XYZ file of C-alpha atoms in Angstrom:
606
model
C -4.773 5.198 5.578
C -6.541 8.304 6.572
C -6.401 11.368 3.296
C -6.014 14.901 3.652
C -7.095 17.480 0.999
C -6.668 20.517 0.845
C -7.378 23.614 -1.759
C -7.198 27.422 -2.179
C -7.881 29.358 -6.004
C -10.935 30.507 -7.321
C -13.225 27.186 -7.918
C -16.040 25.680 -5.573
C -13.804 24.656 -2.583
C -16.441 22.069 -1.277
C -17.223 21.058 -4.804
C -13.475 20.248 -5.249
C -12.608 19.080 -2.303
C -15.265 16.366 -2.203
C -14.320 15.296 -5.766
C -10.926 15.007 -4.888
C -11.486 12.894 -1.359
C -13.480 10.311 -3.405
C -10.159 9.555 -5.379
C -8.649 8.716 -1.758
C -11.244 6.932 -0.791
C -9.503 3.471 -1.789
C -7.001 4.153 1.536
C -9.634 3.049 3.643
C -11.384 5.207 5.825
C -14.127 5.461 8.683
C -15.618 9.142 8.504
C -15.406 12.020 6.658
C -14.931 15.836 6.728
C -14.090 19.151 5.330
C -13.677 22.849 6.695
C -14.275 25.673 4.162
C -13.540 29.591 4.727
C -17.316 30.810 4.332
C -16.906 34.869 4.610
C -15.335 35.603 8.227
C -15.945 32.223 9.536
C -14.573 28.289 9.057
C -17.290 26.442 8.569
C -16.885 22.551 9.841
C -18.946 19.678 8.227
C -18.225 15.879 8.892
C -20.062 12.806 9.284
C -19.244 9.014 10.360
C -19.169 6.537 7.369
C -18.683 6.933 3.851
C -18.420 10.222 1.602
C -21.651 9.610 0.388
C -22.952 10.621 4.776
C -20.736 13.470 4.175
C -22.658 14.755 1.176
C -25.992 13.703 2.582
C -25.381 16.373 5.440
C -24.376 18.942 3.566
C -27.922 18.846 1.803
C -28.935 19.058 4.990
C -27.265 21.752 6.529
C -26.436 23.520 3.916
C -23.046 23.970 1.712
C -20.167 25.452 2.704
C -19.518 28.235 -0.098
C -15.909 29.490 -0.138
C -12.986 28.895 -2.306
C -10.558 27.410 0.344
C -10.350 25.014 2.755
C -9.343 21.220 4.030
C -10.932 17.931 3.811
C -10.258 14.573 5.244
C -11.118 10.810 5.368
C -10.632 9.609 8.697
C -9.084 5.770 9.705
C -10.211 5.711 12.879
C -6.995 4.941 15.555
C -7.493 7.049 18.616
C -11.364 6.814 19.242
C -14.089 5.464 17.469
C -15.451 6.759 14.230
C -17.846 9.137 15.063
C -18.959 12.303 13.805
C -17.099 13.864 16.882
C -13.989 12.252 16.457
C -14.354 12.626 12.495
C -11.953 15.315 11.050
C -11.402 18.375 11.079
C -11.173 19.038 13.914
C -10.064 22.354 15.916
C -12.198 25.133 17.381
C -13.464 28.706 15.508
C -9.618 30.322 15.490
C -7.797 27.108 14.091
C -8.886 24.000 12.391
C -6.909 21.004 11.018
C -6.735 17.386 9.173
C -3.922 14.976 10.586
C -2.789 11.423 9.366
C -0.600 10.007 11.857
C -0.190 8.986 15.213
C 0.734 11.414 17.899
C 3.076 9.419 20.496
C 2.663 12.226 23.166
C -0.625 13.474 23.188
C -1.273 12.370 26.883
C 1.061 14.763 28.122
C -0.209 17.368 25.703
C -3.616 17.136 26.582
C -2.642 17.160 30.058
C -0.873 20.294 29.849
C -3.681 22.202 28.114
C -6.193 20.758 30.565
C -4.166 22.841 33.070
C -4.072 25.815 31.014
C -8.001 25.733 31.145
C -8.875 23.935 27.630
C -11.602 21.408 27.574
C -11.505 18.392 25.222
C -14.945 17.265 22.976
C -13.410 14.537 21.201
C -11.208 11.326 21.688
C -8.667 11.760 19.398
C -4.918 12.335 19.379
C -5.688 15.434 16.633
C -7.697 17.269 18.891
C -4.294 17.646 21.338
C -2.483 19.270 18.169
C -5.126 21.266 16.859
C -5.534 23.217 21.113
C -1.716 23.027 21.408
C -1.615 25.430 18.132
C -4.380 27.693 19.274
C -2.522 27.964 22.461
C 0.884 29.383 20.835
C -1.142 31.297 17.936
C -0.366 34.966 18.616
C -0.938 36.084 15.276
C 1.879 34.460 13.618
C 0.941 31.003 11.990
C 4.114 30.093 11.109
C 5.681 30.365 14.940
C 2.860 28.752 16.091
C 3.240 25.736 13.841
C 7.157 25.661 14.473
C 6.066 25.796 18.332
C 3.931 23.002 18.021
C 5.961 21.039 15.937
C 9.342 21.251 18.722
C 6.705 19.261 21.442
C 4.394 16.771 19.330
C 6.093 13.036 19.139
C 5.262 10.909 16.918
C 4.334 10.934 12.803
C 1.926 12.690 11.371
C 1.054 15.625 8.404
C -0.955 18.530 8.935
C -3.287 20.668 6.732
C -3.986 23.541 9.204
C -6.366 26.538 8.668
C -6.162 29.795 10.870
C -9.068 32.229 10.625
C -7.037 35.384 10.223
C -5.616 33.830 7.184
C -8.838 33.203 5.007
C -7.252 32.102 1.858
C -4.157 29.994 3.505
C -3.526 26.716 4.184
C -0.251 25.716 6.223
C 0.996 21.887 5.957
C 3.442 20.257 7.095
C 4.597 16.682 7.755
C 7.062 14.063 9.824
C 7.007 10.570 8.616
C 3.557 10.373 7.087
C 3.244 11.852 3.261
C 2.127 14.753 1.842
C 1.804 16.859 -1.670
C 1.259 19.944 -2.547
C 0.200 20.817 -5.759
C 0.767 23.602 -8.243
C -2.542 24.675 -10.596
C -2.827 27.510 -12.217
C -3.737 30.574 -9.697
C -4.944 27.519 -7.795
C -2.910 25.471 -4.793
C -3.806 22.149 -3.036
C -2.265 19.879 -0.642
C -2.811 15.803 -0.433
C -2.013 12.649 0.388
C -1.555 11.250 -3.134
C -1.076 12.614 -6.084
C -4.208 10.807 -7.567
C -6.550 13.281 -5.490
C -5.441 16.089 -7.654
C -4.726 15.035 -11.047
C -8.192 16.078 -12.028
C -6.658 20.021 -11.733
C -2.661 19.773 -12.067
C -0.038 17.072 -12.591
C 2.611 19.476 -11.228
C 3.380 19.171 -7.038
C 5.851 19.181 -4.470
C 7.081 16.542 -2.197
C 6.633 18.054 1.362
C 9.847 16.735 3.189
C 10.403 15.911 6.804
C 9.570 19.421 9.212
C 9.345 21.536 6.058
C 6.391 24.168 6.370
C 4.180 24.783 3.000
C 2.353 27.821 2.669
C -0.094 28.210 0.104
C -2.865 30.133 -1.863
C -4.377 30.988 -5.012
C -1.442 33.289 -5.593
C 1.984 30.679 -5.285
C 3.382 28.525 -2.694
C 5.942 28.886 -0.203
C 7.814 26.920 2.045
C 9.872 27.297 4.730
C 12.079 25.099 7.437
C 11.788 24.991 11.219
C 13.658 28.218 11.641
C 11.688 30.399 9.264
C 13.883 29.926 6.595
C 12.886 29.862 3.171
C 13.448 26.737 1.081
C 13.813 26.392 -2.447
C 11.884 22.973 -4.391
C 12.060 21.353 -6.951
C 8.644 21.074 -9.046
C 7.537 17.448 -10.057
C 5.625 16.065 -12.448
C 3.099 13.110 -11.878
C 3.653 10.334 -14.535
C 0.170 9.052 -14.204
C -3.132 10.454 -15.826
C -6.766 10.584 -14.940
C -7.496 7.610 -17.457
C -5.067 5.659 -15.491
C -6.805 6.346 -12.076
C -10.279 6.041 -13.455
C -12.226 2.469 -14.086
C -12.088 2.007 -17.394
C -15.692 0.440 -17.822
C -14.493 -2.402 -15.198
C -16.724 -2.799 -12.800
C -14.754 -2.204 -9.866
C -10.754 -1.205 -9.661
C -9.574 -4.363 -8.329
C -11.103 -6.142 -11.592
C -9.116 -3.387 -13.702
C -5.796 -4.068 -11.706
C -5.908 -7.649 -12.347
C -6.268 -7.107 -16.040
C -3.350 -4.649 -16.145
C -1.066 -7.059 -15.198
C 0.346 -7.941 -18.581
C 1.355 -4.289 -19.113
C 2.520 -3.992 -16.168
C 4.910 -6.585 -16.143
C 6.310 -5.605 -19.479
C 6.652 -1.934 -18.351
C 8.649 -3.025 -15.303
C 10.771 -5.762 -16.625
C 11.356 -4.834 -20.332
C 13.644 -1.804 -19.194
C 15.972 -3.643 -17.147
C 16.799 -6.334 -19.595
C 20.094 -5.929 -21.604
C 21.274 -8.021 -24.207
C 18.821 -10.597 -22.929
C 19.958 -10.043 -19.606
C 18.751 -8.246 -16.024
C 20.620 -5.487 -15.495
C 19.685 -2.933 -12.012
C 22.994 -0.532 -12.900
C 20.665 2.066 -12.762
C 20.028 1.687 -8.995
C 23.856 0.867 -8.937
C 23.967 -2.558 -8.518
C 26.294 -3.832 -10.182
C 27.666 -7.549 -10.120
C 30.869 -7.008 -8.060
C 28.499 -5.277 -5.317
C 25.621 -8.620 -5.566
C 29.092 -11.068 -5.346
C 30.308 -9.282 -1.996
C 26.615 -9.705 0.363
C 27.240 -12.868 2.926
C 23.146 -13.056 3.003
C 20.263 -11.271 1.719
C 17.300 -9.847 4.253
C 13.641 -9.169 2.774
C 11.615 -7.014 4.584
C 8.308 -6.047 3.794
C 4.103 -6.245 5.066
C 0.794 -8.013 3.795
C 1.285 -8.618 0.067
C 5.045 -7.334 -0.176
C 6.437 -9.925 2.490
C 4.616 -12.703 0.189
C 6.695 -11.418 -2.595
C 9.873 -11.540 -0.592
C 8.740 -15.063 -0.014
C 8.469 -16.112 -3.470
C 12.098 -13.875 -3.497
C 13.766 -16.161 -0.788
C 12.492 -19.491 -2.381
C 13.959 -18.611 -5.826
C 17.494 -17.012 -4.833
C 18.328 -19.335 -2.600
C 17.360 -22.052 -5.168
C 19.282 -20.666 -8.027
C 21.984 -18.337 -6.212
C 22.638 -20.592 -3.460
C 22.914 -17.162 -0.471
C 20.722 -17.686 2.419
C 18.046 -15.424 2.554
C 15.630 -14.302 5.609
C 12.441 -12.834 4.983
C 10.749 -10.741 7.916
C 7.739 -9.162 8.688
C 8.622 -5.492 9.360
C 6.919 -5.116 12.350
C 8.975 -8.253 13.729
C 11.999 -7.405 12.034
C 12.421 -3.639 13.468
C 11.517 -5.314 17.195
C 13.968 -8.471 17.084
C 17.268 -7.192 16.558
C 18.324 -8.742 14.055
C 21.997 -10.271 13.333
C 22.187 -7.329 10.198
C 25.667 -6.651 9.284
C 27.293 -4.090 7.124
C 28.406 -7.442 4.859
C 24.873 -8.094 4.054
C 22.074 -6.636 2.034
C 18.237 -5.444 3.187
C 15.668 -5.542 0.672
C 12.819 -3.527 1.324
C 9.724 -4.102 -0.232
C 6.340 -1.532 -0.009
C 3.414 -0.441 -2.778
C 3.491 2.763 -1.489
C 6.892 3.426 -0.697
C 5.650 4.570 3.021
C 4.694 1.874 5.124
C 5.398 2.982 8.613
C 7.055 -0.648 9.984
C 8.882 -1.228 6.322
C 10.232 2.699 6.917
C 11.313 2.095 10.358
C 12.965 -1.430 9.405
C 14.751 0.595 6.664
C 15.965 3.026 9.235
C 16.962 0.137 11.386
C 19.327 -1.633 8.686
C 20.983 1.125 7.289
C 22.261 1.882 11.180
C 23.656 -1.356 11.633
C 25.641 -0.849 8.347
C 23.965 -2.652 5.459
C 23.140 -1.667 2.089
C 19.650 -1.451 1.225
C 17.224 -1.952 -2.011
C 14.081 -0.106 -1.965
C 11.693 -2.088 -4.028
C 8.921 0.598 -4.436
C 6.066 1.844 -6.867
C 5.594 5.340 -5.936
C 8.379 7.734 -7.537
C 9.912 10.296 -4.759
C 8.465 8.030 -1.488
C 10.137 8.499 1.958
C 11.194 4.594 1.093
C 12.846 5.215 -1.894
C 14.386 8.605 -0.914
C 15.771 6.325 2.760
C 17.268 3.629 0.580
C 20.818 3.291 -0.904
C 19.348 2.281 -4.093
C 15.908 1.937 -5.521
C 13.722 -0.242 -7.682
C 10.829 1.183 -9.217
C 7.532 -0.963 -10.359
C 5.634 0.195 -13.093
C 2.279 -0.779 -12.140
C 0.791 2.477 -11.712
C -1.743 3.840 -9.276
C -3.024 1.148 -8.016
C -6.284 1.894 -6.333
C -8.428 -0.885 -4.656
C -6.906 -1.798 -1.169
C -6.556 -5.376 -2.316
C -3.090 -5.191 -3.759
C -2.837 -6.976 -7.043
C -0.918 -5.124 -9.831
C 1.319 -4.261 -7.456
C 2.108 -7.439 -5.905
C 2.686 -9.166 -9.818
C 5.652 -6.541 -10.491
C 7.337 -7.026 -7.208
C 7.277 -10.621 -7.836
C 8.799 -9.660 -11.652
C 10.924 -7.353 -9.633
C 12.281 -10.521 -7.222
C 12.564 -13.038 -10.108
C 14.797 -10.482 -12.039
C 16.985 -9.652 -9.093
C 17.315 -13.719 -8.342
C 18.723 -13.822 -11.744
C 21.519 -11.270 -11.423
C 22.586 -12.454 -8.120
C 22.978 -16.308 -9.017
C 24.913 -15.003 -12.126
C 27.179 -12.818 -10.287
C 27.447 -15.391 -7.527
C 28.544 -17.773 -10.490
C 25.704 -20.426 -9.701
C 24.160 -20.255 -12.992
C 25.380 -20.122 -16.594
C 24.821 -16.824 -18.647
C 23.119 -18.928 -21.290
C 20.570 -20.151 -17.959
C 20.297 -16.472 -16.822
C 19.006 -15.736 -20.576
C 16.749 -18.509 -20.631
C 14.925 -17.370 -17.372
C 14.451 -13.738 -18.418
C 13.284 -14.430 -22.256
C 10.793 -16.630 -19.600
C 9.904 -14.416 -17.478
C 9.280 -11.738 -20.176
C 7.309 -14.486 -21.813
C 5.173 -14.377 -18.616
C 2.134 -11.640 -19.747
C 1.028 -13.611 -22.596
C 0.611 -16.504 -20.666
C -1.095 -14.356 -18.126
C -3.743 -12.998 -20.842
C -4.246 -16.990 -21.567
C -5.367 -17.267 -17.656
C -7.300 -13.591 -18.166
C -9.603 -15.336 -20.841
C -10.909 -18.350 -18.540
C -12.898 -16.275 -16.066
C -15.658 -18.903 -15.897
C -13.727 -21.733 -14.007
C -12.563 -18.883 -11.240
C -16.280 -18.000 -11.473
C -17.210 -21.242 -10.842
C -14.934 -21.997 -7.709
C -16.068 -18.875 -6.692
C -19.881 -20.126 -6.242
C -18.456 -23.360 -4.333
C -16.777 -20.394 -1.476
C -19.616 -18.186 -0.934
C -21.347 -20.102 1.886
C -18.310 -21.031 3.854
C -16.996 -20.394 7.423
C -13.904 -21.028 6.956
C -11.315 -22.536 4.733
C -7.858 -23.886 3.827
C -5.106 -23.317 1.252
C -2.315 -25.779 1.020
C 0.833 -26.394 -1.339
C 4.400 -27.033 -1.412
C 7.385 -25.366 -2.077
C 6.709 -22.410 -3.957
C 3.086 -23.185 -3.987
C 3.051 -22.760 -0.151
C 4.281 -19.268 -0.748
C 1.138 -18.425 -3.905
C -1.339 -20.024 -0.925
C -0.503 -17.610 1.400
C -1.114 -14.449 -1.253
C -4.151 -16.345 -2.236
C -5.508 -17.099 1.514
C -4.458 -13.639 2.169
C -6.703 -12.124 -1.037
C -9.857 -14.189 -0.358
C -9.690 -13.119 3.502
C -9.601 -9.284 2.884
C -12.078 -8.831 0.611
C -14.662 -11.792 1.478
C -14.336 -11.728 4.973
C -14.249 -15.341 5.100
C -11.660 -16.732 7.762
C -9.443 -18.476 5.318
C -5.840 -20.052 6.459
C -2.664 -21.001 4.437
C -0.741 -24.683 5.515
C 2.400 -26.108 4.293
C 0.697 -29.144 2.686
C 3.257 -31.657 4.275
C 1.982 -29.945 7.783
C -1.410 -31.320 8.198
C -1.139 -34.326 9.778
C 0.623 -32.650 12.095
C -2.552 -31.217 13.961
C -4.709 -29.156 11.099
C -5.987 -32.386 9.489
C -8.373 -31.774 12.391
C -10.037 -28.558 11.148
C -11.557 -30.819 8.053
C -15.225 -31.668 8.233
C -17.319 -32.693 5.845
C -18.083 -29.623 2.856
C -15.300 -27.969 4.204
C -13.369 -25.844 1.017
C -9.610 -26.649 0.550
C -8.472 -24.892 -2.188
C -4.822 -27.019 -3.026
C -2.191 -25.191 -5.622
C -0.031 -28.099 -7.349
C 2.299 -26.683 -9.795
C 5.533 -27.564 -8.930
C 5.539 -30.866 -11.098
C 8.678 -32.628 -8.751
C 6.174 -32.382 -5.623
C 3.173 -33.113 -7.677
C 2.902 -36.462 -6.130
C 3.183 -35.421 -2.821
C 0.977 -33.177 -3.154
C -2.246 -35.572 -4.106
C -1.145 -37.639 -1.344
C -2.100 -34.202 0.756
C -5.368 -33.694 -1.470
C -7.017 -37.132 -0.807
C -6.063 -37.099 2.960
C -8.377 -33.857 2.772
C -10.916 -35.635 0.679
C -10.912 -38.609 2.299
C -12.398 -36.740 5.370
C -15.254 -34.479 3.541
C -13.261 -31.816 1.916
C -14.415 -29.795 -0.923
C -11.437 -29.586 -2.942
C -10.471 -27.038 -5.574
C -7.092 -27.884 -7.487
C -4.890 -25.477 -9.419
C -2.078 -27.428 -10.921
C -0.824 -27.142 -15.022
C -3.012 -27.878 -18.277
C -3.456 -31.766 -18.441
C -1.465 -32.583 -15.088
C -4.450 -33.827 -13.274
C -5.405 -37.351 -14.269
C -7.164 -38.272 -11.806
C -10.668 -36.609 -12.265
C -11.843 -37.789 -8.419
C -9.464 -36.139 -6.414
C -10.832 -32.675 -7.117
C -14.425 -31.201 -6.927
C -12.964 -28.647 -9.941
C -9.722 -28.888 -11.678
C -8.174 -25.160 -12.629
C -5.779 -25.865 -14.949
C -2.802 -22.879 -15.827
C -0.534 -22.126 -19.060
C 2.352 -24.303 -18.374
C 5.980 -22.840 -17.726
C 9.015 -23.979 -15.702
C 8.005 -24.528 -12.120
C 9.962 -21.515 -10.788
C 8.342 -19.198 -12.652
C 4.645 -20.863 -12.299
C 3.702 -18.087 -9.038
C 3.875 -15.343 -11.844
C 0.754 -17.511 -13.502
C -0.833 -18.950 -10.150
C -1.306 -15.578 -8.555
C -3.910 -14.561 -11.009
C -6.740 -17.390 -10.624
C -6.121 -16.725 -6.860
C -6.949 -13.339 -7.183
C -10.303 -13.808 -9.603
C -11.302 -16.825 -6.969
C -11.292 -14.012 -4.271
C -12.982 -10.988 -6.407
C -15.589 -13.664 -7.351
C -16.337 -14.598 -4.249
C -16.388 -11.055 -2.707
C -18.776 -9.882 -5.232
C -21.176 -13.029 -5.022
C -20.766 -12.184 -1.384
C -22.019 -8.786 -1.795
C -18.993 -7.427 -0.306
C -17.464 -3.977 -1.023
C -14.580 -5.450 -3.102
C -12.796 -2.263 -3.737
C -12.757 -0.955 0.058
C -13.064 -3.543 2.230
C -13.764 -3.249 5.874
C -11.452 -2.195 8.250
C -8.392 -2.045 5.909
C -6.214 1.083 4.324
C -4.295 1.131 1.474
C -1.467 2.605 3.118
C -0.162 1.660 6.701
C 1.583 4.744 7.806
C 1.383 4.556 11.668
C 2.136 1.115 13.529
């Protein structure tokens, strides 16, 4: 959620930083802004709404010329989006671009009342950006180190001081930030993706470091002035990569990269036709020694962990508890230094997944990071890490992403049920050659677009609807009922089939969708027991289940039928229909499929 931008060399500041917020766009965002050194002055433009309202006004009013500044897309926490409460914000000494949450600002803004400021807008920001103007004596950096021993809470900073016409300061707690090396050029952002156009080369800002940049070199210093020597990185990912590709919309590309992406993240950590995480040091002495196995993680990343819990537990016989972070970091939980924490996050800085992180490795356990962005406050937190290969994964709606943690779960099931002695090593290499099996039968469900089309057409009037299934399908209609919601905006719920009679039988009226997954052949029969309870009362049923399962061609209003493989494995193959059904229906919906309402890509306040 929210981006930050930020450049100083010798190109079109505005120019570039307007390019490079429309590659951050995909976090989700309210309103938009940018400040730009024009001669003497900063010159502040922003607008509620999209980037497009941004560029609109600056026809209007004229553009900034300069060749530094900051810009910002604004997820609107502490007031409403507004053009006011849009970033930057600041006054004509100091201006600056925050993602974050400031815990304290009440007693900030309090404080500075006294001293005889005056606030315009609602937001938390506006608290920082006085407090610094208040300490600023000349010296940015004491001012900054000032502000940053009295502000509570997580957030990074790109902060502009008029004195300094060609400098940008940054710094960050908690929530991420780059800064990038060009040559005689410097930027700062929230993701490397917003820069790749100019440099592949950046810096990861750690926690209360202080960057200090221009056209000239970067610097960087800690909280007493010191200066601190970094190590230069080098993005993995290209432009191509973060770029459409002639799809019509990123969410459409991410689906179709699926294949790859699988093979890129499971190929490497199979050995001798076996899963092997040594590399993260896990080794099979450490998986025989946990007493129980937590998985932690939000949105698409808990459904994983889901999926996770259903398949170790079947094959590796160790409990396992899978928790919303939010819930988990609140509960305290019975963690013990005997078991391990799993943590599971796209971006590798989800604030609640961070903080339950935090949480476990106090209370003594080990934890797996199971991340897709290289160098994220996750994976540097963790005791070992797990990268995805699924690349940048731009539209909100998590796809991609979601397919290699489930690759990522269904590996790790493997190794533990091996070491734990439950299954045979000639089983173990029978699931993997499986599972690596899995993108070719993937393309096979790629090629049938016109069935997920056509359930699609059957969705795009309704109110509301129902997924149900069983088992591990129970799991695939909660990612599915989760897709369709977020980019539709049709109220859609997920039910343990074997639940409805026990009150949401009621909910079914005549017309009403029920979209029933049926792939786990030794429930199969339960399961159409389930399905013509719903049709028998009016439901418009759509039924996933394997090629040629279905016989009977009445107890669905369309039959989907999937690539066959052995049950556990089927969620790798069911997620993908799910997630066409719920593009389809968003784009016969008219709805912005890519950046849909309301939602960021990444969560990095509470």
């Amino acid at each position: 959620m929210c981006g930050i931008v930020g450049y100083s060399g010798f190109g079109d500041c505005t120019e570039i930083l307007l390019e490079a917020l429309s590659k951050l766009e995909y976090r989700g965002y309210d309103s938009a802004g940018i400040a730009v050194f024009e001669r003497e002055k900063i010159k502040v433009v922003k607008a509620k709404g999209r980037l497009s309202d941004l560029e609109n006004k600056i026809k209007e009013e004229g553009k900034p010329v300069g060749v530094c500044g900051i810009g910002h897309t604004r997820w609107a926490t502490h007031g409403e989006p507004s053009d006011v409460n849009s970033h930057p914000i600041g006054n004509e000494r100091v201006s600056i671009v925050h993602n974050g949450i400031i815990e304290n600002y009440k007693q900030i803004k309090d404080f500075l009342i006294s001293k005889g400021y005056g606030f315009e807008s609602e937001t938390d920001t506006e608290t920082v950006a006085k407090l610094l103007d208040y300490y600023y004596d000349g010296d940015p950096l004491a001012a900054i180190i000032k502000m940053m021993s009295e502000v509570e809470g997580a957030y990074a900073l790109g902060i502009v001081f008029r004195d300094y016409k060609d400098t940008i300061f940054a710094v960050r707690k908690e929530s991420p930030l780059i800064v990038g090396k060009g040559e005689n050029e410097s930027f700062i952002a929230s993701d490397v993706t917003a820069i790749l156009k100019h440099t592949r080369n950046y810096y990861l800002l750690e926690q209360n470091e202080i960057a200090v940049l221009d056209k000239n070199g970067i610097k960087f210093y800690d909280i007493h002035k010191a200066p601190i020597q970094k190590e230069l990185q080098t993005a993995t990912w290209d432009m191509e990569s973060a770029q459409k590709g002639g799809y019509e919309h990123f969410m459409l590309k991410e689906i179709h990269e699926q294949p790859t992406a699988i093979k890129n993240t499971v190929s490497p950590r199979v050995k001798n036709g076996l899963p092997s995480f040594e590399e993260c040091g896990l080794d099979k002495e450490m998986l025989n020694s946990f007493r129980q196995i937590y998985i932690v993680g939000c949105g698409s990343a808990m459904h994983a962990g889901i999926v996770g819990k259903y398949v170790i537990e079947n094959l590796a016989r160790v409990p396992v508890i899978v928790d919303i972070a939010s819930e988990f970091r609140y509960r305290n939980p019975l963690v013990t230094k005997d078991d391990l924490v799993v943590i599971i996050s796209q971006s590798g800085e989800t604030a609640d997944t961070l903080a339950a992180l935090k949480l476990s490795k106090s209370m003594g356990a080990k934890t797996l990071a199971i991340v897709n962005v290289v160098g994220s406050s996750i994976a540097r937190e963790a005791d070992m890490v797990v990268y995805t290969h699924a690349g940048p994964e731009i539209s909100v709606c998590s796809t991609k992403a979601y397919a290699v943690q489930l690759a990522v779960m269904y590996l790790f099931a493997f190794e533990v049920a091996l070491a734990k002695n439950a299954i045979s090593e000639e089983e173990c290499k029978r699931l993997t050659d499986m599972l690596m099996n899995v993108p070719a039968q993937i393309e096979t469900c790629l090629e049938r677009k016109e069935n997920y089309q056509f359930a699609a057409s059957k969705l795009i009037n309704a109110d509301s609807l129902l997924f149900i299934g069983r088992g591990l399908d129970y799991a695939m209609s909660m990612e599915g009922s989760l897709k369709l919601k977020e980019i539709s905006y049709i109220h859609s719920e997920a039910y343990a089939a074997g639940e409805l009679k026990h009150g949401t039988i009621s909910l079914i009226c005549s017309g009403m969708p029920v979209i029933a997954v049926a792939t786990q052949r030794g429930l199969y029969e339960k399961m159409t027991s389930n399905i013509k309870e719903v049709k028998a009362r009016g439901a418009m049923v759509t039924l996933l289940c394997h090629d040629g399962m279905c016989e009977d061609k009445d107890i669905a209003d369309c039959v989907i039928g999937l690539p066959s493989i052995d049950d556990l494995l089927m969620p790798m193959i069911t997620v993908v229909p799910l997630q066409l059904i719920a593009y389809y229906t968003a784009v016969l919906r008219g709805c912005d499929v890519d950046k849909p309402r309301n939602l960021a890509k990444s969560v990095t306040v509470e």
